[in-house]
Short mmCIF file of C-alpha atoms in Angstrom, two decimals:
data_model
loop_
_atom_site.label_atom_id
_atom_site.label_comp_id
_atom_site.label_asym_id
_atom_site.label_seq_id
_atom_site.Cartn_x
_atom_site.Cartn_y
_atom_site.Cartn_z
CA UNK V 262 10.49 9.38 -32.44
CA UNK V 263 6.90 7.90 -32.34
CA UNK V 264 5.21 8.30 -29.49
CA UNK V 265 6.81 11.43 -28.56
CA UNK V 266 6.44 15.33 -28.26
CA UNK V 267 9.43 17.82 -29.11
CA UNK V 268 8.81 20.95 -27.31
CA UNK V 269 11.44 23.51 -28.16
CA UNK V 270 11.91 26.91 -25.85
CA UNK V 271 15.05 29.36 -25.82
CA UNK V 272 16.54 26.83 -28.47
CA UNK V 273 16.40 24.44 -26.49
CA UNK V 274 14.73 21.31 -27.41
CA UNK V 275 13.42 18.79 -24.85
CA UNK V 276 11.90 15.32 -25.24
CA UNK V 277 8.78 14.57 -23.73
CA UNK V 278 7.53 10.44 -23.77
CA UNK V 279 3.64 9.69 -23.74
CA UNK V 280 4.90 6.36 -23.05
CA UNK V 281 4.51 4.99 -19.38
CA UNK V 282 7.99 4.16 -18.59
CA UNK V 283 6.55 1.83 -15.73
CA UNK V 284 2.35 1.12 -14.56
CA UNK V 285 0.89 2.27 -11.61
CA UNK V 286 -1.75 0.45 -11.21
CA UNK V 287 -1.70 -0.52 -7.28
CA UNK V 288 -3.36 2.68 -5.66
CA UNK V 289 -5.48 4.15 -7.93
CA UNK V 290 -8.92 4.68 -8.38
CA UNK V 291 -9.33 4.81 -11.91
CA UNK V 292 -8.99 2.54 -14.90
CA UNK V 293 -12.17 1.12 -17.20
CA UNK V 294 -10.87 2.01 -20.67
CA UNK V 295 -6.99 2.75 -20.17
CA UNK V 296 -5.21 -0.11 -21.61
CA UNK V 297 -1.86 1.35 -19.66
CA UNK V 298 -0.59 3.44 -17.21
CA UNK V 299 0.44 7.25 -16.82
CA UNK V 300 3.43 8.44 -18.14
CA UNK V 301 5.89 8.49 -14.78
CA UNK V 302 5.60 12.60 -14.93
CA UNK V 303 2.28 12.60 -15.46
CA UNK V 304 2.09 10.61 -12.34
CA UNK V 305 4.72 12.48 -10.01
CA UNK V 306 2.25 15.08 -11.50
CA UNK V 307 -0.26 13.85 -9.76
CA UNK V 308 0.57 12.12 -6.63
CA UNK V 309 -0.85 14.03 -3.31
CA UNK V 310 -0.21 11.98 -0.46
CA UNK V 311 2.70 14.01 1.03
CA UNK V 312 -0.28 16.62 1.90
CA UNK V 313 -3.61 15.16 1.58
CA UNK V 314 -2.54 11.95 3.83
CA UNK V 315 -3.86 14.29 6.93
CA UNK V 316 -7.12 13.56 5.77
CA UNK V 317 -6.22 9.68 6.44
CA UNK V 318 -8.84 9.64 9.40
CA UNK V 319 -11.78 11.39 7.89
CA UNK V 320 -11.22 9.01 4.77
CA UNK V 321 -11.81 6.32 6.92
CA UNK V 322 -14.69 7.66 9.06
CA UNK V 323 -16.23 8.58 5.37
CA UNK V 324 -15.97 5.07 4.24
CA UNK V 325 -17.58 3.59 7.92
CA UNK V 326 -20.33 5.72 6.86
CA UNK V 327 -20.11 5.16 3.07
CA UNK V 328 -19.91 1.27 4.29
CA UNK V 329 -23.56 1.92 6.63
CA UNK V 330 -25.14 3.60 3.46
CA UNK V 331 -24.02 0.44 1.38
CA UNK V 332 -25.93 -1.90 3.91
CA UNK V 333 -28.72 0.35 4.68
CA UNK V 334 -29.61 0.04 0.46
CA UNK V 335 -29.19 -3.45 0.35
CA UNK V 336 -25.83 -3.67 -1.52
CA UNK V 337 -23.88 -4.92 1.42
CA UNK V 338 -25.11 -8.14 3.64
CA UNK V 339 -24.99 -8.39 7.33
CA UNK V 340 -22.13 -10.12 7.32
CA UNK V 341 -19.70 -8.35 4.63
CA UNK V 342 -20.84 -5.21 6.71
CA UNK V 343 -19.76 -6.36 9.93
CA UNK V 344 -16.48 -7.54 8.10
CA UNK V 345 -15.97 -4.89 6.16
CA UNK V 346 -16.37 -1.88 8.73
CA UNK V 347 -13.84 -4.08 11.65
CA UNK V 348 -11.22 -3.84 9.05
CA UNK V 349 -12.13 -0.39 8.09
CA UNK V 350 -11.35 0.29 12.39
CA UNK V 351 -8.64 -1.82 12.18
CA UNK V 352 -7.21 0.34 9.18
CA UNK V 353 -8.10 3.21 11.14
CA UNK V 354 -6.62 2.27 14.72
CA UNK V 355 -2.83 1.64 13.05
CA UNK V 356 -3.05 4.89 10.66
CA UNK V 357 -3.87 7.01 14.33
CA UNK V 358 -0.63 5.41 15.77
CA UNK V 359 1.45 5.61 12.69
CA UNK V 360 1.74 2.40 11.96
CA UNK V 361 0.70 2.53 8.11
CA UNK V 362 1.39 5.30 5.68
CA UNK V 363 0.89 5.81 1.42
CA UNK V 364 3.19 3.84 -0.40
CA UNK V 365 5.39 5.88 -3.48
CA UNK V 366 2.74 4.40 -5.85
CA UNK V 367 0.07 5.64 -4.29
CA UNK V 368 -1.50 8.84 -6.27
CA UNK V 369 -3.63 9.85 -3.42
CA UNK V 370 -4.93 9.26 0.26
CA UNK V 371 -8.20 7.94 -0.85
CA UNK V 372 -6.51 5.33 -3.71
CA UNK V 373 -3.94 4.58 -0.51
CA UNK V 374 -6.28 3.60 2.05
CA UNK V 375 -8.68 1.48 -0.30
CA UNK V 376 -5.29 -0.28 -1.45
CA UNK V 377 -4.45 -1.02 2.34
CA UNK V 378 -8.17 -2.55 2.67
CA UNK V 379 -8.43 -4.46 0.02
CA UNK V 380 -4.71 -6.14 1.13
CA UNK V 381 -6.47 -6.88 4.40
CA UNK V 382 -10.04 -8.34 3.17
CA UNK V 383 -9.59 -9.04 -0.66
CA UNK V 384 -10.75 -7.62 -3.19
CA UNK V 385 -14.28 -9.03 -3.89
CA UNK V 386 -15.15 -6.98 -0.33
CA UNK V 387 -12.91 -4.31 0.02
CA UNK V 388 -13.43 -3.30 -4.04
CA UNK V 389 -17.19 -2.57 -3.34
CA UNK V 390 -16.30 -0.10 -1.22
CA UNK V 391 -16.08 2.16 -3.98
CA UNK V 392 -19.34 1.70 -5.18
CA UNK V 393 -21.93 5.21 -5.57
CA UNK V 394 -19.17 7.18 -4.46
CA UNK V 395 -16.79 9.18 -6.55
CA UNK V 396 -13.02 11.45 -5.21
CA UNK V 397 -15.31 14.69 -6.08
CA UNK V 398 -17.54 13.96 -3.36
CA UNK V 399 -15.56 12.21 -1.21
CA UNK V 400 -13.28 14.96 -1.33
CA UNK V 401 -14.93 18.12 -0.89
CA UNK V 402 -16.68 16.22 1.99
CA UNK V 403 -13.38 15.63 3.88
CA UNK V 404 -12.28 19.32 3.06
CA UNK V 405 -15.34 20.50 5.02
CA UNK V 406 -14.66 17.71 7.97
CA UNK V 407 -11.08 18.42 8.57
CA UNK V 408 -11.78 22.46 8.51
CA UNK V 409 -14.94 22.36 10.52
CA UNK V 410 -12.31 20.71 13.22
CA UNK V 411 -9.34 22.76 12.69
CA UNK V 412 -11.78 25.95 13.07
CA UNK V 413 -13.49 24.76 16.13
CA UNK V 414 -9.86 24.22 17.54
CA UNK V 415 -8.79 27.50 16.60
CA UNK V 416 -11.18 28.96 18.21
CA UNK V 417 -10.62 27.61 21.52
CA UNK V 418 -7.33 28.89 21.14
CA UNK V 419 -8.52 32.38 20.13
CA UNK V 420 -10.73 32.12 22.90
CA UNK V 421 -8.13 31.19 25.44
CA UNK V 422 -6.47 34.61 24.25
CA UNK V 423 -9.16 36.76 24.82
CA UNK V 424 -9.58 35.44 28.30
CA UNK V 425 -6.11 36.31 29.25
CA UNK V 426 -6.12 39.39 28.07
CA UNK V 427 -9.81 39.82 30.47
CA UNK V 428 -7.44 38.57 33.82
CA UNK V 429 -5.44 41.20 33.04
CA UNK V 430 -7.26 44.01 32.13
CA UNK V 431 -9.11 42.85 35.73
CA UNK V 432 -5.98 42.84 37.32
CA UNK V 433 -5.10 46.04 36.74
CA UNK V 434 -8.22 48.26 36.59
CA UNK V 435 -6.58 51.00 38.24
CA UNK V 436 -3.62 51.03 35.99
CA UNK V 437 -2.81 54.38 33.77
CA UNK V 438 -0.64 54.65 31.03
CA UNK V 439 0.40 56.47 27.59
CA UNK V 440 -1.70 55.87 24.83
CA UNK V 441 0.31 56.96 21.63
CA UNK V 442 -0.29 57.85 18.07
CA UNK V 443 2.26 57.63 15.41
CA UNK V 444 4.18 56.29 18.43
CA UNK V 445 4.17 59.73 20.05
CA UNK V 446 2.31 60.28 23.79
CA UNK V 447 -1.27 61.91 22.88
CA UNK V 448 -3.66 60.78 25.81
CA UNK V 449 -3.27 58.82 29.32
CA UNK V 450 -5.52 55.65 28.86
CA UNK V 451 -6.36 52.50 31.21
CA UNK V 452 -3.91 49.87 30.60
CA UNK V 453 -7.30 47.22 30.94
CA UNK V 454 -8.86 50.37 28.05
CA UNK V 455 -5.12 48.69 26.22
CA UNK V 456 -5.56 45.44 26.59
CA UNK V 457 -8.96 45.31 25.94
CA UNK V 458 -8.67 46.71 22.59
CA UNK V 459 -7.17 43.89 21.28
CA UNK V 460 -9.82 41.34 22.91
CA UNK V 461 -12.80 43.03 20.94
CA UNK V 462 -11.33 42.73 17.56
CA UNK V 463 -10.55 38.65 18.85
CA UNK V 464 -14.22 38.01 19.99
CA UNK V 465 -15.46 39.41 16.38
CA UNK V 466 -12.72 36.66 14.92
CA UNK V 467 -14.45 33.88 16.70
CA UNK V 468 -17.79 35.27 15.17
CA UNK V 469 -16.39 34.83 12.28
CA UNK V 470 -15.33 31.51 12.38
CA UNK V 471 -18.41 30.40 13.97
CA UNK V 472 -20.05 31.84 11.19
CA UNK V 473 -18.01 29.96 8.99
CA UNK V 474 -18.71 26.69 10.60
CA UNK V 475 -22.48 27.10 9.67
CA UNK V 476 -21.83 27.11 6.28
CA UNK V 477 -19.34 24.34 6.21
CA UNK V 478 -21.98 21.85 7.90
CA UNK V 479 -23.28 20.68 4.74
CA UNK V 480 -22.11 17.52 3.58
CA UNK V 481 -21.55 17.26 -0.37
CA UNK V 482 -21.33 13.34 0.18
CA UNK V 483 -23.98 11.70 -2.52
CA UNK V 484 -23.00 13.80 -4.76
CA UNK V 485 -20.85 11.32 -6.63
CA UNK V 486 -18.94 12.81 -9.88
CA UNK V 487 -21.93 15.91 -10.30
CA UNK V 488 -25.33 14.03 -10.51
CA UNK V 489 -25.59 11.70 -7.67
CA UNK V 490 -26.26 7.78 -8.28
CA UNK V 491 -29.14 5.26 -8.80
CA UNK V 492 -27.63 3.04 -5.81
CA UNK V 493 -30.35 4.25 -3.42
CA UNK V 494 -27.64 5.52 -0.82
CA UNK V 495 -29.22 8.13 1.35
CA UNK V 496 -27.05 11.54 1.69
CA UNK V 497 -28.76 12.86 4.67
CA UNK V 498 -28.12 9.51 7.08
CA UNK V 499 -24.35 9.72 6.11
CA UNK V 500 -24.24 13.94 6.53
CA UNK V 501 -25.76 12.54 10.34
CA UNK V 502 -23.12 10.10 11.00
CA UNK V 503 -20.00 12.50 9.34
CA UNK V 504 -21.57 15.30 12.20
CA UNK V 505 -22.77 17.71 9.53
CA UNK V 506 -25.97 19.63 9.90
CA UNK V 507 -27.86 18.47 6.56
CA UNK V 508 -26.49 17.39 2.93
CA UNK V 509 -26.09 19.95 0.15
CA UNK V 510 -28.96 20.82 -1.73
CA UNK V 511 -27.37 21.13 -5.21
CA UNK V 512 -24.78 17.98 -6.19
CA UNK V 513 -23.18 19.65 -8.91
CA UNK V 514 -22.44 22.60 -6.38
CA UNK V 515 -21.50 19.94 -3.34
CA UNK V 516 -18.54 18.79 -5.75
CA UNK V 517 -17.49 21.88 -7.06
CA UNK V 518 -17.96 24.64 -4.57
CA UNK V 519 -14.66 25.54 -2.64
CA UNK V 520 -15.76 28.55 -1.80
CA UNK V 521 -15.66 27.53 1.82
CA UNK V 522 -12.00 27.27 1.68
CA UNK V 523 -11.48 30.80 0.52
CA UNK V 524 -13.90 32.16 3.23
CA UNK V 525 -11.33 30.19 5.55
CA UNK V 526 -8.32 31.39 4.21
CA UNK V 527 -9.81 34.95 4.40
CA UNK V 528 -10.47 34.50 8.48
CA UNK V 529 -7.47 32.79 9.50
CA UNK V 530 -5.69 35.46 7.64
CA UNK V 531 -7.45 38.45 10.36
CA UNK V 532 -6.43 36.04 12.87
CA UNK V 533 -3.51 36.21 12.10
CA UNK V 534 -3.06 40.31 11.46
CA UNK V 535 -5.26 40.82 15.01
CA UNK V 536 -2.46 38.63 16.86
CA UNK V 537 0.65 40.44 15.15
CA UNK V 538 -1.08 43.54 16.53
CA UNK V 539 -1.50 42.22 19.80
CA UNK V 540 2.60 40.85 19.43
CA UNK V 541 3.96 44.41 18.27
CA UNK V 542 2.59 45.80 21.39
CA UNK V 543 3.78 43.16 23.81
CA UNK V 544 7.20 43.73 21.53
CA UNK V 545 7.14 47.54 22.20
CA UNK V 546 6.97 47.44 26.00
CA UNK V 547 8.99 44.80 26.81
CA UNK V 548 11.98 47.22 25.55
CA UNK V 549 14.06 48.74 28.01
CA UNK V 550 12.82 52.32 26.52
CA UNK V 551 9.15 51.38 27.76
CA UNK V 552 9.60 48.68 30.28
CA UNK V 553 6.10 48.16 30.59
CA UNK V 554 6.38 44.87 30.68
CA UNK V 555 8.62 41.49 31.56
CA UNK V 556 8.43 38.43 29.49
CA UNK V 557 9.30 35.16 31.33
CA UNK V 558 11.82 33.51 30.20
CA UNK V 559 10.09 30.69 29.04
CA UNK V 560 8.82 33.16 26.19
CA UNK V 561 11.64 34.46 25.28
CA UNK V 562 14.99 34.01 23.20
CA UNK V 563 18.61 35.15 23.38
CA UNK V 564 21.48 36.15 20.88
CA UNK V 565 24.03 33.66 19.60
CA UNK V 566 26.43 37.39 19.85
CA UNK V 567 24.91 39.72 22.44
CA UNK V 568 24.91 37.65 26.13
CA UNK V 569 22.62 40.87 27.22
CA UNK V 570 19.80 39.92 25.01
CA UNK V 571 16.18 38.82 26.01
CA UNK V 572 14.37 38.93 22.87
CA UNK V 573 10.98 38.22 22.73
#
């Protein structure tokens, strides 16, 4: 059949159409030379919204700032700035209380929200939105936003640990108890000696993440597809307004680097290990062979069997 691809496997033979069965041309950000749409599993291939829509509101605070940048070079007038940036805070007030979301043809949360603008102001405003900016750079600059906040959060939450586990180790400075290897009793210790033991490795998590935030202060935003654009838009005023520290110093790095994710992934993974360590103790003496400890009740769970059961 013309237009198609036979791909046999196990002897099994499967047909696969080039053909777009239907066009999707309402939420994406691409076009110029394609004369049709993707092929529908080449779309459903692509579509992203049901996990990058959580970047909705940086999106949006990128394009108030992408929307500055426009005016600041000339390309925007007074008045299709002023326009343009109430709807983008319109757009932006009604995706914070739910009130819009992507649409099925949407591929992604960028092509989304410029379709949702340019339904609201038309499309000889809201389609210059797009101009000297490209998804590379608009999305490795979100990445960066959205982490840099989810890391500052965390650690407030680390840090909220680590203070707890300081009231008690204050509370109970007298306090003596077995310290165990291989779960067998080797020395007497300081229960504060205990507790504290898991704060230290906690405070050198927050380092880390601090650390991490340094390096994910640059903004790639300018960087268009690799190289940047003629448009006279000025990286540096936008990284300002976004709340990054400075703009990247290599474009073709800004778009491709995700190194910064990996460093992430890497930290919120000893998080996570130094607070199972911290659980498996608090596990351990809440049993009734230790009893070193009582969990409220608001912390713990019961047994759909066992009536006796406080599990933690």
């Amino acid at each position: 059949m013309a237009g198609d691809h036979q791909v046999r496997h196990d002897e099994r033979v499967t047909h696969v159409s080039d053909q777009p069965a239907a066009q999707h041309a309402e939420g994406f950000l691409w076009g110029g030379r394609f004369a049709g749409g993707p092929a529908d599993a080449m779309f459903a291939l692509s579509v992203s919204t049901h996990f990058d829509w959580r970047l909705a509101l940086d999106d949006l605070d990128g394009s108030i700032a992408h929307a500055a940048a426009l005016h600041r070079a000339g390309l925007l007038t007074d008045e299709d700035h002023e326009a343009m940036v109430a709807a983008l805070q319109q757009l932006r007030a009604d995706v914070a209380r739910g009130a819009v979301t992507a649409d099925p043809g949407d591929e992604d949360v960028h092509g989304a929200l410029e379709r949702l603008l340019i339904e609201r102001v038309g499309p000889q405003l809201g389609g210059r939105l797009r101009a000297g900016r490209s998804r590379n750079d608009q999305i490795a600059t979100l990445i960066r936003r959205w982490l840099r906040r989810e890391i500052r959060l965390l650690t407030l939450d680390v840090l909220g640990v680590v203070e707890a586990l300081r009231d008690q180790a204050n509370a109970h400075l007298g306090a003596i108890m077995p310290g165990r290897t291989h779960m067998q009793t080797a020395q007497p210790v300081l229960l504060s000696h205990q507790l504290l033991a898991h704060a230290w490795p906690l405070l050198r998590d927050i380092a880390r993440l601090q650390d991490l935030d340094k390096r994910a202060a640059v903004s790639p935003y300018g960087s268009a597809a690799l190289a940047g654009t003629s448009l006279g838009l000025d990286p540096e005023l936008v990284a300002t307004d976004l709340g990054f520290d400075s703009s990247v110093p290599n474009s073709i790095d800004g778009t491709a680097a995700r190194d910064v994710i990996v460093e992430a992934s890497y930290v919120l993974a000893q998080v996570g290990v130094d607070l199972s360590r911290l659980s498996e103790d608090v596990i351990i003496w809440v049993t009734p062979e230790f009893g070193f400890a009582k969990l409220d009740d608001a912390w713990s769970t019961g047994s759909s069997i066992m009536p006796q059961k406080k599990n933690p």
